[in-house]
């Protein structure tokens, strides 16, 4: 997968061309502000930074899945040539544990080990080799405990309690109750009862975690790290160090992939390096090996989903009962937020008046689970979209027909009681676009269904979804933007959205370009830090373009108001008549206009600072935790994906031959980047569906590198057609929503449905694997 994504990125970056001629937002398809630097290798990632006197740090793991009475003997290590110091929990001036929701994650383990990924010591050497040599001499001992390794074990009252906080292994629970589901299920003509399970998935980003921390003369430590959110990283560091947050300045630098995986762990890597830098008053670098990254970093939550879905003979959904458990691993991280999203979308984009759903996060001694692209939706959609096909088959209906009968429409009410009346509901539109493009109606009739006497069995499948945009009721959402116009007519831009490689800086430049009518070549995205821009929230939840772009629009409005007020006189018009287009600022007639350089001269002579800060607060949402009712999100993205597969009867190998995706993203900012997100999401989803799996049945991760953890290769990626659907969203100041996570949440169920239509075998577990004897 990652070779493919890299080659795709290189291809897209080479398309970058200088501006020429008129421009319109949505058609600047080839622009990427950081493209040339990344393609030529000039972009500086965390491990590229070097500083005079820099030391090197490496972690030492407690080689237990569960243990207590932890002891660390550093005597032999500290005597090793080139070893400067060995740090343990005893050296931590602040709190050894931190977390986004519960402060239970050990940045350094002290007395207890709860997972095989726990770090017991940090070795600092003059060189990386000397640090590695000394690390091998650190002796970590403890008294082993019986680990809890399955959801059933976690639920067993006689099992040990894994969490450090609380009295049970249930670390989170959400419920959704509506109507009378039990009575309606009893009256249903058809009830589909099924259990689905999904696996733990590794993020598999190309760049492993890395951080360099540099003490400054004023007592501030500068941090250059591979992370998703500088502000949460700063909170981790400050708590660990027991110091004010202002003592640390976290810089935004290029990140080599994250997919949700560079929050908690990456912040801890930065905190560990910061501790060494503070205690030794020298720059310290901590760069992970792939095996350390896979061992320690959180994974996508494995789910067990038990559904009962009722239907009338005509195909209408009558009721749903669902009990869902997510394996949260040893630490809570963002499990409560992940499973809450799963609950809100646990019936897919369908109208269900009677529902009883409970979802639980269950603690085990596995390496903990956290945020991954899709954030609880890929698992749910894998179940729900197969249930719809299963019902269609039983009722002798077409898969499109049963979806059209039950799908949410304009002004429909969701399972949480939210009326969809603030934006265009486009499930039917995206499904029709995909169905028409791939020829679903005709090809569905050509499926092998396991009955054809052929070496290769053909199948086609489809899945649809709606996904809440931004954080919703998970938290309060806001963002900010700073625009600083320069005297030469150029403009500096910053937002609170972090660039993880997805192209958010490019999107912000394009949005500002349209808002100001200013050629993008005059806009420079400024490298920001936690000291230059307010916290705008982490880059998650497909919120970057929506929230950051809206903040840009808000700041641009303020800047235009300021400029209009002071340029009206020289433009011979009122402030309300000043307009911004075609790289100039205009009065009422063609006779009166000026360049941005001329405009800045006017302002500077008036001693007016052309600097504005704009903020955007997400529209209000609501939530009743006791019933699972409320307006969970202020808007939604609507999506459909279809897959064609060939299944080899002799080997059981499943080959995806074609994929088509349509997503309503509100308004396209950069079509090339949107398509790139679709391609990447589909590639990752193919990995979840067919091959990726973290093997850790005993709590010890055995798939520590890409020789044992299989990701899709370029040859595994099919022909992909991406369709961009635009329905301007009034909840966004730019009309744009997002595509990052919707792109990954549908291909796995589409493949599962296609495999069934090829073989007649229903696959309820990921990764999907078929045996030749099943196909004989």
XYZ file of C-alpha atoms in Angstrom:
776
model
C 0.000 0.000 0.000
C 2.647 2.474 1.018
C 4.782 1.927 -2.065
C 1.667 2.648 -4.065
C 0.807 5.754 -2.086
C 4.351 7.045 -2.373
C 4.381 6.553 -6.124
C 0.992 8.253 -6.332
C 2.264 11.151 -4.232
C 5.345 11.540 -6.418
C 3.137 11.574 -9.487
C 0.840 14.211 -8.061
C 3.710 16.347 -6.865
C 5.287 16.450 -10.329
C 2.080 18.010 -11.593
C 2.800 21.213 -9.688
C 3.020 24.079 -12.191
C 3.398 27.841 -11.896
C 0.224 29.894 -11.934
C -0.820 31.285 -15.239
C -4.093 32.854 -16.302
C -7.420 33.075 -14.521
C -8.151 30.760 -11.649
C -11.136 29.353 -9.829
C -11.330 27.345 -6.642
C -11.997 23.703 -7.373
C -10.070 23.724 -10.646
C -6.567 24.345 -9.302
C -6.041 20.617 -9.500
C -2.277 20.493 -9.804
C -1.172 22.782 -6.984
C 0.593 21.484 -3.901
C 2.541 24.033 -1.875
C 4.926 21.452 -0.392
C 5.109 19.211 -3.445
C 8.471 20.252 -4.857
C 10.200 20.081 -1.468
C 8.911 16.571 -0.781
C 9.647 15.196 -4.245
C 13.203 16.575 -4.269
C 13.973 15.525 -0.682
C 14.371 19.068 0.623
C 11.509 18.693 3.102
C 12.833 18.282 6.647
C 11.199 15.528 8.689
C 11.909 15.022 12.390
C 14.780 12.581 11.918
C 16.443 14.974 9.452
C 17.101 17.562 12.184
C 20.600 17.767 13.615
C 21.878 20.124 16.315
C 25.344 20.702 17.811
C 25.940 18.548 20.858
C 22.924 16.362 20.132
C 22.493 13.166 22.157
C 20.566 10.065 21.143
C 17.888 8.297 23.164
C 16.486 4.769 22.788
C 13.683 3.031 24.728
C 13.939 -0.110 26.818
C 10.776 -2.194 27.062
C 9.506 -4.210 29.983
C 9.361 -7.633 28.387
C 6.096 -8.629 30.021
C 2.462 -8.584 28.897
C 1.296 -8.092 32.475
C 3.424 -7.816 35.611
C 3.871 -6.027 38.903
C 6.792 -5.267 41.218
C 8.709 -3.807 38.286
C 12.414 -3.167 38.892
C 14.986 -1.622 36.547
C 18.725 -2.229 37.039
C 20.747 0.357 35.092
C 24.191 -0.255 36.650
C 25.681 -2.183 33.728
C 24.153 0.141 31.157
C 25.483 3.338 32.692
C 28.989 1.867 32.650
C 28.737 1.134 28.938
C 31.054 3.261 26.726
C 29.280 6.331 25.360
C 26.286 6.038 27.686
C 25.457 9.422 29.187
C 22.471 8.580 31.361
C 19.665 6.067 31.861
C 16.279 7.457 32.850
C 13.514 5.630 34.696
C 10.212 6.651 36.255
C 12.150 7.826 39.324
C 13.672 10.612 37.209
C 10.336 12.048 36.094
C 9.600 15.399 37.791
C 5.930 15.395 36.804
C 3.395 12.653 36.146
C 4.529 9.378 34.606
C 1.045 8.775 33.188
C -1.070 10.855 30.868
C -3.952 10.485 28.415
C -6.487 12.432 26.408
C -9.452 11.239 28.483
C -8.036 9.263 31.417
C -4.537 9.885 32.703
C -3.660 6.188 32.590
C -1.071 5.808 29.828
C 2.484 5.334 31.168
C 4.962 7.574 29.403
C 7.384 5.598 31.552
C 6.205 2.514 33.466
C 6.923 2.642 37.185
C 5.696 -0.349 39.205
C 3.206 -2.143 36.946
C 3.231 -3.385 33.353
C -0.090 -3.690 31.562
C 1.048 -4.353 27.989
C 4.025 -5.586 25.998
C 4.459 -2.061 24.640
C 5.247 -0.437 28.009
C 8.563 1.435 28.182
C 10.550 0.913 31.394
C 13.698 2.984 30.760
C 15.311 5.470 28.395
C 18.991 5.214 27.523
C 20.835 8.320 26.324
C 24.136 8.016 24.506
C 26.598 10.222 22.699
C 25.700 8.265 19.563
C 22.743 6.105 18.597
C 24.981 3.036 18.497
C 26.288 3.641 22.004
C 22.737 4.144 23.274
C 21.629 0.889 21.646
C 24.607 -0.944 23.101
C 23.838 0.327 26.608
C 20.126 -0.397 26.237
C 20.917 -4.078 25.850
C 22.481 -3.992 29.311
C 19.457 -2.598 31.160
C 17.879 -5.380 33.222
C 14.118 -5.151 33.734
C 12.461 -7.635 36.083
C 8.977 -8.075 37.461
C 6.467 -10.594 38.755
C 4.319 -11.855 35.867
C 0.535 -11.709 36.053
C -2.056 -13.740 34.173
C -3.019 -11.478 31.234
C -6.537 -10.759 30.020
C -6.449 -11.315 26.260
C -10.005 -11.642 24.891
C -13.253 -9.741 25.167
C -14.856 -12.727 26.895
C -12.030 -12.807 29.438
C -12.437 -9.085 30.020
C -16.151 -9.564 30.698
C -15.613 -12.496 33.057
C -16.131 -11.285 36.651
C -13.398 -13.643 37.831
C -10.761 -12.130 35.535
C -8.119 -9.680 36.776
C -8.941 -5.973 36.487
C -6.680 -4.471 33.821
C -7.220 -0.670 34.133
C -5.312 1.267 36.733
C -8.463 3.323 37.317
C -11.897 1.821 37.941
C -13.245 -1.440 39.301
C -14.077 -3.291 36.084
C -12.705 -4.036 32.650
C -15.485 -2.019 31.031
C -13.801 1.326 30.411
C -16.631 2.930 28.425
C -20.284 2.251 27.624
C -22.765 4.088 25.423
C -26.374 3.186 24.787
C -29.052 4.101 22.285
C -32.702 3.333 22.983
C -35.549 4.305 20.695
C -39.019 2.853 20.270
C -39.949 -0.752 21.123
C -37.373 -2.917 19.312
C -38.109 -6.200 21.103
C -41.795 -6.107 20.192
C -41.064 -5.070 16.618
C -38.468 -7.816 16.155
C -41.019 -10.365 17.389
C -43.483 -9.160 14.752
C -40.962 -8.980 11.891
C -41.336 -11.191 8.828
C -37.579 -11.684 8.727
C -34.915 -11.317 11.408
C -31.251 -11.544 10.421
C -29.083 -12.524 13.402
C -25.352 -12.470 12.901
C -22.010 -11.883 14.623
C -19.228 -9.954 12.914
C -15.627 -9.514 14.061
C -12.850 -7.225 12.872
C -9.142 -7.333 13.615
C -6.548 -5.035 15.104
C -4.930 -2.987 12.319
C -1.560 -1.234 12.301
C -1.383 2.297 10.864
C 1.758 1.390 8.919
C 2.804 4.963 8.179
C 6.054 5.311 6.252
C 7.738 7.564 8.818
C 8.228 6.046 12.252
C 7.923 8.190 15.373
C 10.750 10.663 15.896
C 11.403 13.728 18.022
C 14.226 16.190 18.594
C 14.081 18.446 21.653
C 16.371 21.455 21.944
C 16.903 23.525 25.140
C 16.864 27.261 24.470
C 18.701 29.986 26.371
C 15.411 31.345 27.778
C 14.464 28.030 29.362
C 12.044 26.995 26.633
C 12.473 23.608 24.994
C 11.830 23.539 21.279
C 10.245 20.335 20.005
C 10.434 19.043 16.425
C 8.434 15.863 16.184
C 6.452 13.532 13.988
C 3.045 14.175 15.545
C -0.538 14.971 14.625
C -1.329 17.667 17.129
C 1.244 20.040 18.597
C -1.049 21.222 21.389
C -1.912 17.811 22.822
C 1.796 16.986 22.529
C 2.574 20.073 24.573
C 0.042 18.975 27.205
C 1.665 15.535 27.424
C 5.133 17.065 27.788
C 4.123 19.689 30.364
C 2.379 17.109 32.572
C 5.339 14.722 32.295
C 7.793 17.466 33.170
C 5.658 19.136 35.812
C 6.175 22.508 34.130
C 3.956 25.199 32.558
C 2.962 24.609 28.941
C 4.656 27.869 27.965
C 8.010 26.236 28.724
C 7.645 24.189 25.524
C 7.277 25.347 21.943
C 6.124 22.660 19.517
C 6.828 23.320 15.843
C 4.815 22.184 12.861
C 7.075 20.209 10.529
C 6.351 17.698 7.729
C 4.932 14.383 8.899
C 5.396 11.183 6.926
C 1.933 9.779 7.440
C -0.248 9.376 10.493
C -3.746 8.066 9.680
C -4.726 8.852 13.268
C -1.744 7.017 14.720
C 0.483 9.902 15.791
C -1.367 11.324 18.754
C -0.736 9.573 22.085
C 2.392 7.583 21.196
C 4.015 10.354 19.199
C 3.348 12.794 22.034
C 5.022 10.389 24.461
C 8.070 10.102 22.219
C 8.353 13.889 22.301
C 7.886 13.950 26.085
C 10.638 11.379 26.631
C 13.084 13.313 24.473
C 12.104 16.527 26.277
C 12.926 14.950 29.641
C 16.422 14.067 28.439
C 16.938 17.537 26.997
C 15.868 19.214 30.233
C 17.952 17.029 32.547
C 21.101 17.147 30.403
C 20.636 20.635 28.924
C 21.546 19.316 25.476
C 19.522 18.505 22.362
C 18.164 14.961 22.449
C 16.813 12.916 19.557
C 14.617 9.837 19.872
C 13.881 8.075 16.567
C 12.098 4.750 16.582
C 12.881 1.577 14.713
C 9.902 0.057 12.886
C 9.777 -2.796 15.401
C 9.526 -0.351 18.316
C 6.812 1.601 16.541
C 4.679 -1.472 15.876
C 5.297 -2.851 19.366
C 4.284 0.293 21.210
C 1.846 2.225 19.039
C -1.910 1.868 19.407
C -3.970 -0.023 16.815
C -7.461 0.118 15.335
C -9.936 -1.404 17.799
C -10.952 -5.000 17.077
C -14.758 -5.266 17.290
C -17.227 -8.019 18.043
C -20.676 -7.006 16.783
C -23.827 -9.023 17.462
C -26.830 -7.829 15.491
C -30.461 -8.746 15.134
C -32.084 -6.774 12.297
C -35.768 -7.154 11.488
C -37.532 -6.593 8.165
C -40.990 -6.658 6.692
C -41.662 -8.955 3.756
C -41.447 -5.872 1.517
C -37.949 -5.049 2.774
C -38.462 -2.209 5.278
C -36.314 -2.311 8.418
C -38.557 -2.824 11.434
C -36.069 -2.843 14.310
C -32.458 -3.381 15.309
C -30.915 -4.860 18.424
C -27.130 -4.636 18.697
C -24.543 -5.519 21.304
C -21.049 -4.379 20.365
C -17.746 -4.787 22.168
C -14.476 -3.108 21.287
C -11.172 -4.425 22.618
C -9.585 -1.239 23.984
C -6.312 -2.837 25.037
C -4.504 -1.870 28.214
C -5.181 1.888 28.210
C -8.270 3.978 27.517
C -6.855 6.516 25.040
C -9.812 7.678 22.900
C -11.906 4.504 23.217
C -14.962 6.356 24.622
C -14.990 8.660 21.586
C -14.378 5.888 19.054
C -17.217 3.707 20.293
C -19.539 6.699 20.625
C -19.177 7.371 16.899
C -19.820 3.694 16.244
C -23.021 3.896 18.263
C -24.298 6.982 16.452
C -23.823 5.247 13.093
C -24.598 1.671 14.175
C -27.525 1.314 11.743
C -25.802 2.870 8.753
C -27.547 5.536 6.665
C -30.969 3.991 7.176
C -34.234 4.942 8.856
C -34.798 2.803 11.948
C -37.527 3.819 14.387
C -37.009 0.996 16.862
C -33.530 0.298 18.137
C -31.753 -0.944 21.222
C -27.964 -0.727 20.982
C -25.231 -0.982 23.577
C -21.534 -0.609 22.885
C -18.740 -1.273 25.341
C -15.008 -0.696 25.492
C -13.414 -3.711 27.160
C -9.897 -3.531 28.600
C -7.385 -6.291 27.861
C -3.611 -6.590 28.206
C -3.017 -6.074 24.510
C -1.117 -3.034 23.265
C -3.738 -0.343 23.575
C -6.135 0.726 20.841
C -6.697 4.263 19.700
C -7.573 6.551 16.826
C -7.239 5.233 13.306
C -8.617 6.628 10.070
C -12.328 5.832 10.095
C -12.552 6.044 13.911
C -15.119 3.324 14.620
C -16.948 3.439 11.286
C -15.108 0.791 9.203
C -16.025 -1.866 11.746
C -19.695 -0.860 11.941
C -20.101 -0.569 8.177
C -18.558 -4.009 7.703
C -21.491 -5.416 9.673
C -24.408 -3.202 8.635
C -23.753 -3.237 4.893
C -23.513 -7.013 4.880
C -26.752 -7.280 6.857
C -28.494 -5.268 4.153
C -27.255 -7.627 1.444
C -28.146 -10.665 3.545
C -31.712 -9.391 3.957
C -31.977 -8.573 0.248
C -30.935 -12.126 -0.588
C -33.441 -13.658 1.835
C -36.255 -11.428 0.577
C -35.244 -11.914 -3.071
C -34.664 -8.188 -3.514
C -31.932 -6.324 -5.363
C -29.246 -4.795 -3.058
C -29.940 -1.364 -4.521
C -33.683 -1.766 -4.048
C -33.492 -2.561 -0.335
C -31.137 0.354 0.250
C -33.336 2.808 -1.613
C -36.321 1.636 0.395
C -34.633 2.288 3.752
C -32.101 5.065 3.163
C -32.245 8.440 4.867
C -33.689 11.214 2.742
C -34.104 14.954 2.975
C -35.738 15.820 6.320
C -35.486 12.199 7.523
C -34.934 11.477 11.213
C -31.837 9.516 12.194
C -31.670 6.837 14.866
C -30.556 9.534 17.333
C -33.636 11.654 16.624
C -31.823 14.216 14.472
C -33.768 15.714 11.577
C -31.563 16.081 8.488
C -32.843 19.462 7.320
C -29.757 21.698 7.397
C -27.943 20.323 4.340
C -28.544 18.185 1.254
C -28.941 14.481 2.007
C -27.415 12.727 -0.975
C -27.208 8.983 -0.273
C -29.341 8.252 -3.309
C -27.222 10.496 -5.488
C -23.871 8.935 -4.589
C -25.304 5.427 -4.875
C -26.762 6.163 -8.291
C -23.470 7.651 -9.505
C -21.500 4.579 -8.442
C -24.094 2.124 -9.713
C -24.169 3.792 -13.109
C -20.382 4.098 -13.420
C -19.634 0.471 -12.537
C -22.705 -1.003 -14.235
C -23.950 -2.559 -11.028
C -27.420 -3.544 -12.235
C -26.137 -5.613 -15.148
C -23.033 -7.031 -13.462
C -24.943 -8.151 -10.386
C -26.784 -10.618 -12.590
C -23.471 -11.970 -13.917
C -22.073 -12.964 -10.488
C -20.867 -16.550 -10.128
C -22.468 -17.146 -6.697
C -20.273 -20.232 -6.320
C -22.291 -22.245 -8.805
C -20.398 -21.645 -12.018
C -17.874 -24.275 -13.064
C -14.999 -21.864 -13.556
C -11.505 -21.420 -12.179
C -12.150 -17.750 -11.447
C -15.399 -16.744 -9.707
C -16.727 -13.215 -10.319
C -18.598 -10.999 -7.885
C -19.612 -7.379 -7.420
C -20.596 -5.679 -4.181
C -21.545 -2.256 -2.899
C -21.799 -0.335 0.374
C -23.107 3.085 1.412
C -22.622 5.264 4.485
C -23.200 8.583 6.114
C -20.524 9.961 8.358
C -20.779 12.769 10.875
C -18.389 15.588 10.041
C -16.004 17.024 12.597
C -16.087 16.159 16.304
C -19.819 16.468 16.859
C -20.883 15.760 20.422
C -17.483 14.144 21.115
C -16.228 17.596 22.056
C -16.378 21.354 21.522
C -15.046 22.163 18.068
C -13.436 25.384 16.941
C -10.504 26.647 14.905
C -8.614 29.852 14.215
C -6.688 31.499 11.393
C -4.192 34.355 11.218
C -3.718 36.451 8.078
C -0.796 38.857 8.024
C -0.501 40.944 4.861
C 2.996 42.197 4.060
C 4.053 45.558 2.646
C 5.030 44.020 -0.682
C 1.509 42.697 -1.202
C 2.164 39.111 -0.215
C 0.148 37.413 2.526
C 1.238 35.144 5.361
C -1.295 32.520 6.443
C -1.542 30.278 9.509
C -4.308 28.042 10.809
C -4.767 25.768 13.780
C -4.916 22.730 11.463
C -1.825 20.545 11.471
C -0.352 19.330 8.171
C 0.096 15.554 8.360
C 0.841 15.078 4.680
C -2.805 15.264 3.621
C -2.442 18.677 1.978
C -4.244 20.888 4.496
C -1.822 23.773 3.917
C -2.562 23.633 0.204
C -6.291 23.610 0.863
C -6.030 26.635 3.169
C -4.011 28.562 0.566
C -6.564 27.822 -2.141
C -9.460 28.850 0.076
C -7.762 32.124 0.991
C -6.913 32.688 -2.661
C -10.582 32.495 -3.556
C -11.727 34.546 -0.575
C -9.345 37.417 -1.375
C -9.351 37.094 -5.161
C -5.584 36.877 -4.785
C -3.266 34.729 -6.886
C -2.044 31.861 -4.749
C 1.600 32.605 -5.650
C 1.313 35.640 -3.347
C 0.239 33.534 -0.345
C 2.789 31.883 1.914
C 1.728 29.309 4.489
C 3.753 30.124 7.562
C 5.349 27.395 9.669
C 3.438 27.767 12.894
C 4.048 26.612 16.432
C 2.165 26.415 19.696
C 3.486 29.907 20.419
C 2.128 31.558 17.273
C -1.428 30.260 16.755
C -4.175 29.288 19.220
C -5.063 25.622 19.608
C -7.352 24.690 16.725
C -7.964 21.082 17.710
C -6.261 17.950 16.514
C -6.243 16.901 12.870
C -8.830 14.163 13.173
C -12.489 13.480 12.350
C -12.265 14.736 8.749
C -12.413 18.245 10.177
C -9.373 19.937 8.644
C -10.911 21.480 5.523
C -14.258 22.147 7.173
C -12.990 23.787 10.359
C -9.705 25.233 9.109
C -11.227 26.458 5.864
C -14.088 28.119 7.714
C -11.583 29.854 10.004
C -9.725 31.087 6.912
C -12.975 32.436 5.480
C -13.773 34.198 8.763
C -10.325 35.825 8.894
C -10.567 36.836 5.228
C -13.870 38.601 5.854
C -12.240 40.648 8.600
C -9.254 41.506 6.427
C -11.469 42.611 3.535
C -13.519 44.780 5.888
C -10.358 46.412 7.211
C -8.960 46.990 3.736
C -12.245 48.285 2.346
C -12.557 50.814 5.156
C -9.148 52.328 4.429
C -9.060 51.957 0.643
C -12.502 53.324 -0.154
C -11.279 56.910 -0.544
C -8.448 56.226 -3.006
C -10.796 53.892 -4.907
C -13.449 56.663 -5.072
C -16.228 54.551 -3.574
C -17.758 53.541 -0.283
C -16.361 50.681 1.789
C -19.324 48.535 0.791
C -18.443 48.942 -2.881
C -14.853 47.677 -2.620
C -14.374 44.267 -4.223
C -11.526 41.748 -4.445
C -10.907 39.806 -7.653
C -8.385 39.022 -10.374
C -5.410 39.716 -8.113
C -6.472 43.334 -7.550
C -8.676 45.442 -5.281
C -11.447 47.336 -7.075
C -13.708 50.310 -6.702
C -16.936 50.690 -8.645
C -15.404 51.150 -12.069
C -12.512 49.747 -14.099
C -10.833 53.143 -13.774
C -10.265 52.713 -10.056
C -8.348 49.666 -8.889
C -5.018 48.937 -7.289
C -2.616 46.061 -6.836
C -2.118 44.482 -3.436
C 1.314 46.092 -3.267
C -0.232 49.516 -3.826
C -2.935 48.779 -1.267
C -0.367 47.815 1.366
C 1.534 51.045 0.760
C -1.664 52.984 1.508
C -2.221 51.084 4.748
C 1.355 51.376 5.920
C 1.325 55.138 5.325
C -1.818 55.277 7.464
C -0.068 53.124 10.097
C -2.768 50.491 9.792
C -1.683 46.907 10.421
C -3.272 44.525 7.880
C -3.435 41.647 10.345
C -6.558 39.714 11.283
C -7.430 36.632 13.264
C -10.564 34.730 12.423
C -12.250 32.020 14.456
C -14.901 29.509 13.545
C -17.050 27.698 16.078
C -18.890 24.626 14.908
C -22.690 24.848 14.995
C -24.278 23.610 18.194
C -24.950 19.901 18.663
C -26.714 18.024 21.445
C -26.560 14.646 23.129
C -28.433 12.756 25.845
C -26.109 10.032 27.115
C -28.893 8.172 28.915
C -30.922 7.510 25.771
C -28.475 8.081 22.928
C -30.628 10.798 21.419
C -29.668 14.201 20.040
C -28.182 16.088 17.108
C -24.919 14.171 17.117
C -23.223 16.108 14.271
C -23.998 19.362 12.543
C -23.572 17.877 9.068
C -22.760 14.601 7.322
C -20.746 13.277 4.376
C -22.592 10.781 2.143
C -20.636 8.030 0.401
C -20.876 4.940 -1.752
C -18.222 2.492 -2.907
C -18.427 -0.618 -5.063
C -15.922 -3.381 -5.768
C -15.516 -6.104 -8.341
C -13.580 -9.228 -7.331
C -12.279 -12.434 -8.812
C -11.871 -15.436 -6.498
C -9.562 -18.264 -7.549
C -11.294 -21.541 -6.847
C -8.059 -23.530 -6.511
C -6.210 -21.192 -4.121
C -8.948 -19.129 -2.488
C -7.110 -15.931 -3.419
C -9.332 -12.857 -3.662
C -8.339 -10.229 -6.196
C -10.057 -6.841 -6.356
C -10.193 -5.896 -10.029
C -12.060 -2.602 -9.942
C -13.307 -0.066 -7.417
C -15.599 2.926 -7.850
C -16.235 5.541 -5.160
C -18.516 8.571 -4.946
C -18.434 10.976 -2.021
C -20.418 14.156 -1.432
C -17.749 16.417 0.011
C -19.748 19.646 -0.133
C -17.413 21.669 -2.318
C -14.150 20.599 -3.911
C -11.122 22.684 -2.947
C -8.508 20.668 -4.844
C -9.831 17.787 -6.934
C -6.471 16.041 -7.282
C -6.014 15.861 -3.521
C -9.602 14.673 -3.057
C -9.047 11.855 -5.530
C -5.768 11.038 -3.809
C -7.630 10.680 -0.514
C -10.115 8.332 -2.204
C -7.349 6.188 -3.687
C -5.440 5.998 -0.412
C -8.538 5.227 1.629
C -9.548 2.432 -0.726
C -6.023 0.979 -0.620
C -6.051 0.938 3.176
C -9.548 -0.536 3.253
C -8.443 -3.345 0.926
C -5.714 -4.061 3.484
C -8.285 -4.294 6.286
C -10.555 -6.477 4.176
C -8.065 -8.999 2.851
C -4.663 -9.106 4.511
C -3.720 -6.748 7.347
C -3.800 -8.162 10.883
C -1.774 -7.482 13.997
C -0.904 -10.920 15.379
C -0.820 -10.688 19.165
C -2.900 -13.573 20.506
C -0.621 -13.937 23.548
C -0.287 -10.181 24.033
C 3.123 -10.247 22.342
C 3.037 -8.643 18.895
C 4.690 -10.997 16.422
C 3.987 -9.013 13.235
C 6.602 -6.338 13.947
C 7.613 -5.355 10.414
C 6.376 -5.510 6.857
C 7.851 -8.958 6.291
C 5.195 -10.379 8.628
C 2.585 -7.603 8.647
C 1.224 -7.655 5.114
C -0.020 -4.446 3.511
C -1.307 -4.224 -0.061
C 1.335 -3.867 -2.739
C 0.887 -1.756 -5.838
C -0.077 -4.946 -7.686
C -2.937 -5.487 -5.214
C -4.532 -2.126 -5.988
C -7.256 -2.251 -8.655
C -8.305 0.291 -11.202
C -10.054 2.984 -9.144
C -12.573 5.537 -10.350
C -13.279 8.428 -7.987
C -16.409 10.540 -8.378
C -16.617 13.879 -6.589
C -20.170 14.933 -5.730
C -20.615 18.576 -4.733
C -23.612 19.822 -2.776
C -22.625 23.105 -1.137
C -23.005 22.746 2.627
C -24.362 25.855 4.386
C -22.944 24.671 7.726
C -19.444 25.373 6.402
C -18.301 28.915 5.621
C -16.745 27.601 2.400
C -19.374 24.972 1.555
C -16.708 22.252 1.866
C -16.859 19.246 4.175
C -14.187 16.527 3.951
C -13.046 13.185 2.522
C -10.224 11.799 4.719
C -12.202 9.205 6.670
C -15.229 8.531 4.443
C -12.786 7.195 1.857
C -11.705 4.276 4.070
C -14.945 3.095 5.633
C -16.749 1.283 2.783
C -14.448 -0.846 0.648
C -14.224 -3.709 3.186
C -18.009 -4.362 3.262
C -18.208 -3.822 -0.510
C -15.531 -6.514 -0.959
C -17.296 -8.830 1.501
C -20.538 -8.468 -0.441
C -18.686 -9.034 -3.705
C -17.015 -12.166 -2.322
C -20.419 -13.544 -1.332
C -21.800 -12.828 -4.781
C -18.794 -14.598 -6.282
C -18.718 -17.640 -4.014
C -21.972 -17.905 -2.077
C -19.887 -17.759 1.127
C -20.734 -15.037 3.649
C -17.547 -13.748 5.337
C -18.242 -12.129 8.690
C -14.656 -11.784 9.877
C -11.765 -9.622 8.711
C -9.350 -10.197 7.179
C -11.421 -12.270 4.755
C -9.717 -15.573 3.998
C -11.072 -18.417 1.895
C -9.804 -21.992 1.797
C -9.768 -23.996 -1.420
C -11.918 -26.666 0.223
C -14.604 -24.043 0.842
C -14.778 -23.436 -2.902
C -14.600 -27.006 -4.139
